[in-house]
CSV table of N, CA and C in Angstrom, one decimal:
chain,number,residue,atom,x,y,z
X,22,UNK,N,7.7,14.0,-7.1
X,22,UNK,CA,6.8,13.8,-8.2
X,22,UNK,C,5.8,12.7,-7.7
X,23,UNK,N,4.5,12.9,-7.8
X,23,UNK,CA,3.4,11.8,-7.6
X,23,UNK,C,3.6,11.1,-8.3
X,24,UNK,N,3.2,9.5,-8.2
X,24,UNK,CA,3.0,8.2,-9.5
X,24,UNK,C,1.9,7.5,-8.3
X,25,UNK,N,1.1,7.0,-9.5
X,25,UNK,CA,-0.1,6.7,-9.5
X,25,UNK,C,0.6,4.8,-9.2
X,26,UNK,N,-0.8,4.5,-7.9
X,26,UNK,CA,-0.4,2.6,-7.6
X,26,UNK,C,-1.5,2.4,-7.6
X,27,UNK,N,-1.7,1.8,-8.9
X,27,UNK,CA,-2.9,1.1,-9.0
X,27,UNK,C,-3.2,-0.1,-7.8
X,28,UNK,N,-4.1,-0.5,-6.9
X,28,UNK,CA,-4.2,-1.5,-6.0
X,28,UNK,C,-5.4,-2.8,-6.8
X,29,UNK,N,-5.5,-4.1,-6.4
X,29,UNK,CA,-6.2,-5.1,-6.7
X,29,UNK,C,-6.9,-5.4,-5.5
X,30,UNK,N,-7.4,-6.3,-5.5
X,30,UNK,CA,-8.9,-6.6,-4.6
X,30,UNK,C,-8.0,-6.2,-3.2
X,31,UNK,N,-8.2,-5.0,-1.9
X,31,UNK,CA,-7.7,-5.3,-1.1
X,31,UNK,C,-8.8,-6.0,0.2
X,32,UNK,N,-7.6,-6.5,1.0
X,32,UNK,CA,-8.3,-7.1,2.5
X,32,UNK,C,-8.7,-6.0,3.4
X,33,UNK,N,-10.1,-6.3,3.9
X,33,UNK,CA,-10.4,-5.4,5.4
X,33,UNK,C,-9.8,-5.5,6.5
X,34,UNK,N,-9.1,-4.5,7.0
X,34,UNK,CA,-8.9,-5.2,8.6
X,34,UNK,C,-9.1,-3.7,9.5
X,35,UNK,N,-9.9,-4.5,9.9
X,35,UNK,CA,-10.9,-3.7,11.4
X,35,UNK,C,-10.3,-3.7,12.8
X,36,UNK,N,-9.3,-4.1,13.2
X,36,UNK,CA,-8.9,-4.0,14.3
X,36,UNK,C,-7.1,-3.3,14.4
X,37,UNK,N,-7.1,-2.9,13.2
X,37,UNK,CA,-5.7,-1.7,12.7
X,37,UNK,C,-6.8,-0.2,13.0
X,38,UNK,N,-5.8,0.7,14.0
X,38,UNK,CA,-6.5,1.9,14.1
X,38,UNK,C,-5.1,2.7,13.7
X,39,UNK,N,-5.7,3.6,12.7
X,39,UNK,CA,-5.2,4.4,11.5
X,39,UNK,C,-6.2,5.0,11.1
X,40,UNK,N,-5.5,6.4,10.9
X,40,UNK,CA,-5.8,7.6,10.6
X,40,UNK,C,-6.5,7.3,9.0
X,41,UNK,N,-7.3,8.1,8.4
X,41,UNK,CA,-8.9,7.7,7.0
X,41,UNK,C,-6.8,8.7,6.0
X,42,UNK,N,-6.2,7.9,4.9
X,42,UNK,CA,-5.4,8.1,4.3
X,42,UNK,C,-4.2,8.2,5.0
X,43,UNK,N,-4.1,7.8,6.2
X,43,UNK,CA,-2.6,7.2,6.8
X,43,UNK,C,-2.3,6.1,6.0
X,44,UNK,N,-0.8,5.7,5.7
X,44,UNK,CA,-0.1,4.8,5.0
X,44,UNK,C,1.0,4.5,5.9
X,45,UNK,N,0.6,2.8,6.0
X,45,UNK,CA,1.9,1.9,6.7
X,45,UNK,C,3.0,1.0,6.2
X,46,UNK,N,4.1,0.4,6.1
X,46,UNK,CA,4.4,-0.2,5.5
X,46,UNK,C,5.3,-1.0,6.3
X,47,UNK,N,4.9,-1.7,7.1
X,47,UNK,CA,5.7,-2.9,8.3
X,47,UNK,C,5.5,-4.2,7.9
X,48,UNK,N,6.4,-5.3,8.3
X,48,UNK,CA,6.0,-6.7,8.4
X,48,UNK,C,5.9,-7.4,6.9
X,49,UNK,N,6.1,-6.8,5.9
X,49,UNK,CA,5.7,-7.0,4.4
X,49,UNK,C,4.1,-6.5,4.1
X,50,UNK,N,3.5,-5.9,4.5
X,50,UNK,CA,2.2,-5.4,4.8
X,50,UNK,C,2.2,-3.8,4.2
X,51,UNK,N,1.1,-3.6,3.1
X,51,UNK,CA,1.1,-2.6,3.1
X,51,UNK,C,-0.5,-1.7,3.6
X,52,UNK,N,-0.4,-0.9,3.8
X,52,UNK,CA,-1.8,-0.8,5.3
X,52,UNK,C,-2.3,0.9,4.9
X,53,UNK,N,-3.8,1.0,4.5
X,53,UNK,CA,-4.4,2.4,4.1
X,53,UNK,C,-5.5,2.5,5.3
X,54,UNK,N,-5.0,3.4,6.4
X,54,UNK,CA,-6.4,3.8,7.1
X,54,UNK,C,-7.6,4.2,6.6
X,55,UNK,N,-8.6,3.7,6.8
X,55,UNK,CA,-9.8,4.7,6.3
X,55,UNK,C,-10.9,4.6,7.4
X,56,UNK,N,-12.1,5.3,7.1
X,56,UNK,CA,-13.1,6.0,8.1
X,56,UNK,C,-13.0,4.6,9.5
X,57,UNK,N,-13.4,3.7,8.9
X,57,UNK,CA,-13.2,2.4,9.8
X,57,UNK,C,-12.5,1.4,9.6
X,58,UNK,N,-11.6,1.2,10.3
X,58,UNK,CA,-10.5,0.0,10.0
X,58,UNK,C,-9.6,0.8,8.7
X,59,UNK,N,-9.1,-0.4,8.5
X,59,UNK,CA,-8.1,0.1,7.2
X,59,UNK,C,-8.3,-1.3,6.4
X,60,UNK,N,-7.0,-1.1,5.0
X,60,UNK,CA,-7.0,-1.9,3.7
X,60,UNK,C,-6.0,-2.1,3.9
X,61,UNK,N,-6.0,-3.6,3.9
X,61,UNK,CA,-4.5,-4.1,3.5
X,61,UNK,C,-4.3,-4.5,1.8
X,62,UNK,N,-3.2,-4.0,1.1
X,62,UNK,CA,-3.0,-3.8,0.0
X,62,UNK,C,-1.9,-5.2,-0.2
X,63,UNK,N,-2.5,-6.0,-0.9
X,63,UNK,CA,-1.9,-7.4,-0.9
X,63,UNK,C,-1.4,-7.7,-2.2
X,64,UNK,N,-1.9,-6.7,-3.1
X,64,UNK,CA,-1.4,-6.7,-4.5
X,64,UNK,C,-1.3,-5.3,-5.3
X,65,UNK,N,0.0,-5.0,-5.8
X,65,UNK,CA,0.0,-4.0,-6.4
X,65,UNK,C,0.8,-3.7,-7.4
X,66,UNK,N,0.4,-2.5,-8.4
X,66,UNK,CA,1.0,-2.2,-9.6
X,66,UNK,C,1.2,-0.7,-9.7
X,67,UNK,N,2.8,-0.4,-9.3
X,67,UNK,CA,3.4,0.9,-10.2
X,67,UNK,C,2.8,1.3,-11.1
X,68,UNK,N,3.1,2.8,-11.4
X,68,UNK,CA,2.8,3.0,-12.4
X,68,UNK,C,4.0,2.8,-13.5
X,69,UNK,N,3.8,2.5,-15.1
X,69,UNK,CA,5.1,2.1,-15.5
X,69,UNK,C,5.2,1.1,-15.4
X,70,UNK,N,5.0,-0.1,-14.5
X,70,UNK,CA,5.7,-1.1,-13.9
X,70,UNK,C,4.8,-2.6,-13.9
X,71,UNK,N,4.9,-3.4,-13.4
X,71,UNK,CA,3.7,-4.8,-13.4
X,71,UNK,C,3.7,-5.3,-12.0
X,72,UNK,N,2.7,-6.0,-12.1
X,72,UNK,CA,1.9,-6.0,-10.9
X,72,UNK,C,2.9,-7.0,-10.1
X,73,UNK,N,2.3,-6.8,-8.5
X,73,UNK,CA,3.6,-6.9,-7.8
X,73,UNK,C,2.5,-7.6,-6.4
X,74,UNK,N,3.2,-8.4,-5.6
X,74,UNK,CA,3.1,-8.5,-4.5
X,74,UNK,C,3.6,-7.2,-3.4
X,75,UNK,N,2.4,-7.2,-2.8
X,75,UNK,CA,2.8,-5.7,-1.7
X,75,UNK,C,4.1,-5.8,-1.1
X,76,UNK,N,4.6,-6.9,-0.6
X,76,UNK,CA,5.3,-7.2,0.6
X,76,UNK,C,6.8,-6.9,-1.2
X,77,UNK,N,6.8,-7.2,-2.2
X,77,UNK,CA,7.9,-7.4,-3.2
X,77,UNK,C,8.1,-5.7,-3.0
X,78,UNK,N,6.9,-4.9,-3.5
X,78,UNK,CA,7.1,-3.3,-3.7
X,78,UNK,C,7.4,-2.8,-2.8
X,79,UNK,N,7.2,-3.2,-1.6
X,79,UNK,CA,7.7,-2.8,0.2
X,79,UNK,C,9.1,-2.4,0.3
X,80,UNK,N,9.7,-4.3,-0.9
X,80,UNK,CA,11.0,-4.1,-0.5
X,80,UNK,C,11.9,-3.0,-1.2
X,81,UNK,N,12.8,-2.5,0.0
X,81,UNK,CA,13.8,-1.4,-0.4
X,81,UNK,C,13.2,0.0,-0.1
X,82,UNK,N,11.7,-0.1,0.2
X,82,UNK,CA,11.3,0.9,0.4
X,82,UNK,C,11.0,1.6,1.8
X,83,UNK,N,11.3,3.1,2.1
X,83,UNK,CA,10.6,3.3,3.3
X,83,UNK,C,9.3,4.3,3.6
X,84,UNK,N,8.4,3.8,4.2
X,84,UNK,CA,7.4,4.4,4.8
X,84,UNK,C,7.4,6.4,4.6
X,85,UNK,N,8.0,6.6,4.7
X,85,UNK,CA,8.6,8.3,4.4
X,85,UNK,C,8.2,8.4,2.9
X,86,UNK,N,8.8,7.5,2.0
X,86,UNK,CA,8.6,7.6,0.8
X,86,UNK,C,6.5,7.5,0.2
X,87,UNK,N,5.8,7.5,0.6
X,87,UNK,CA,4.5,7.4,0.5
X,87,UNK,C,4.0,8.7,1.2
X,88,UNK,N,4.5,9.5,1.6
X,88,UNK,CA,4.0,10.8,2.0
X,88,UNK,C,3.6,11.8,0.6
């Protein structure tokens, strides 16, 4: 089932090479490739749910699960 993650102001980072809608989730970092560089997602909110530090929503989760 899809659910919607709302994201808040993300960071640029330009020197992550990742695919434009690749999704990472290493190091407490959550990481969205796009056309150039990627977004680091530093804050986020479930749907359902309240807002969250990325690295808090990370936890328990794996990378598989974002596909």
């Amino acid at each position: 089932k899809e659910r919607r993650l709302k994201v808040y102001p993300p960071t640029v980072v330009l020197d992550k090479a990742m695919k434009p809608g690749e999704i990472g989730g290493e190091a407490g970092m959550l990481v969205v490739g796009c056309g150039t560089g990627a977004l680091e997602l530093r804050t986020v909110q479930p749907e359902g749910g309240k807002r969250m530090a990325a690295a808090d929503y990370l936890r328990g989760r794996s990378p598989e699960e974002f596909r």
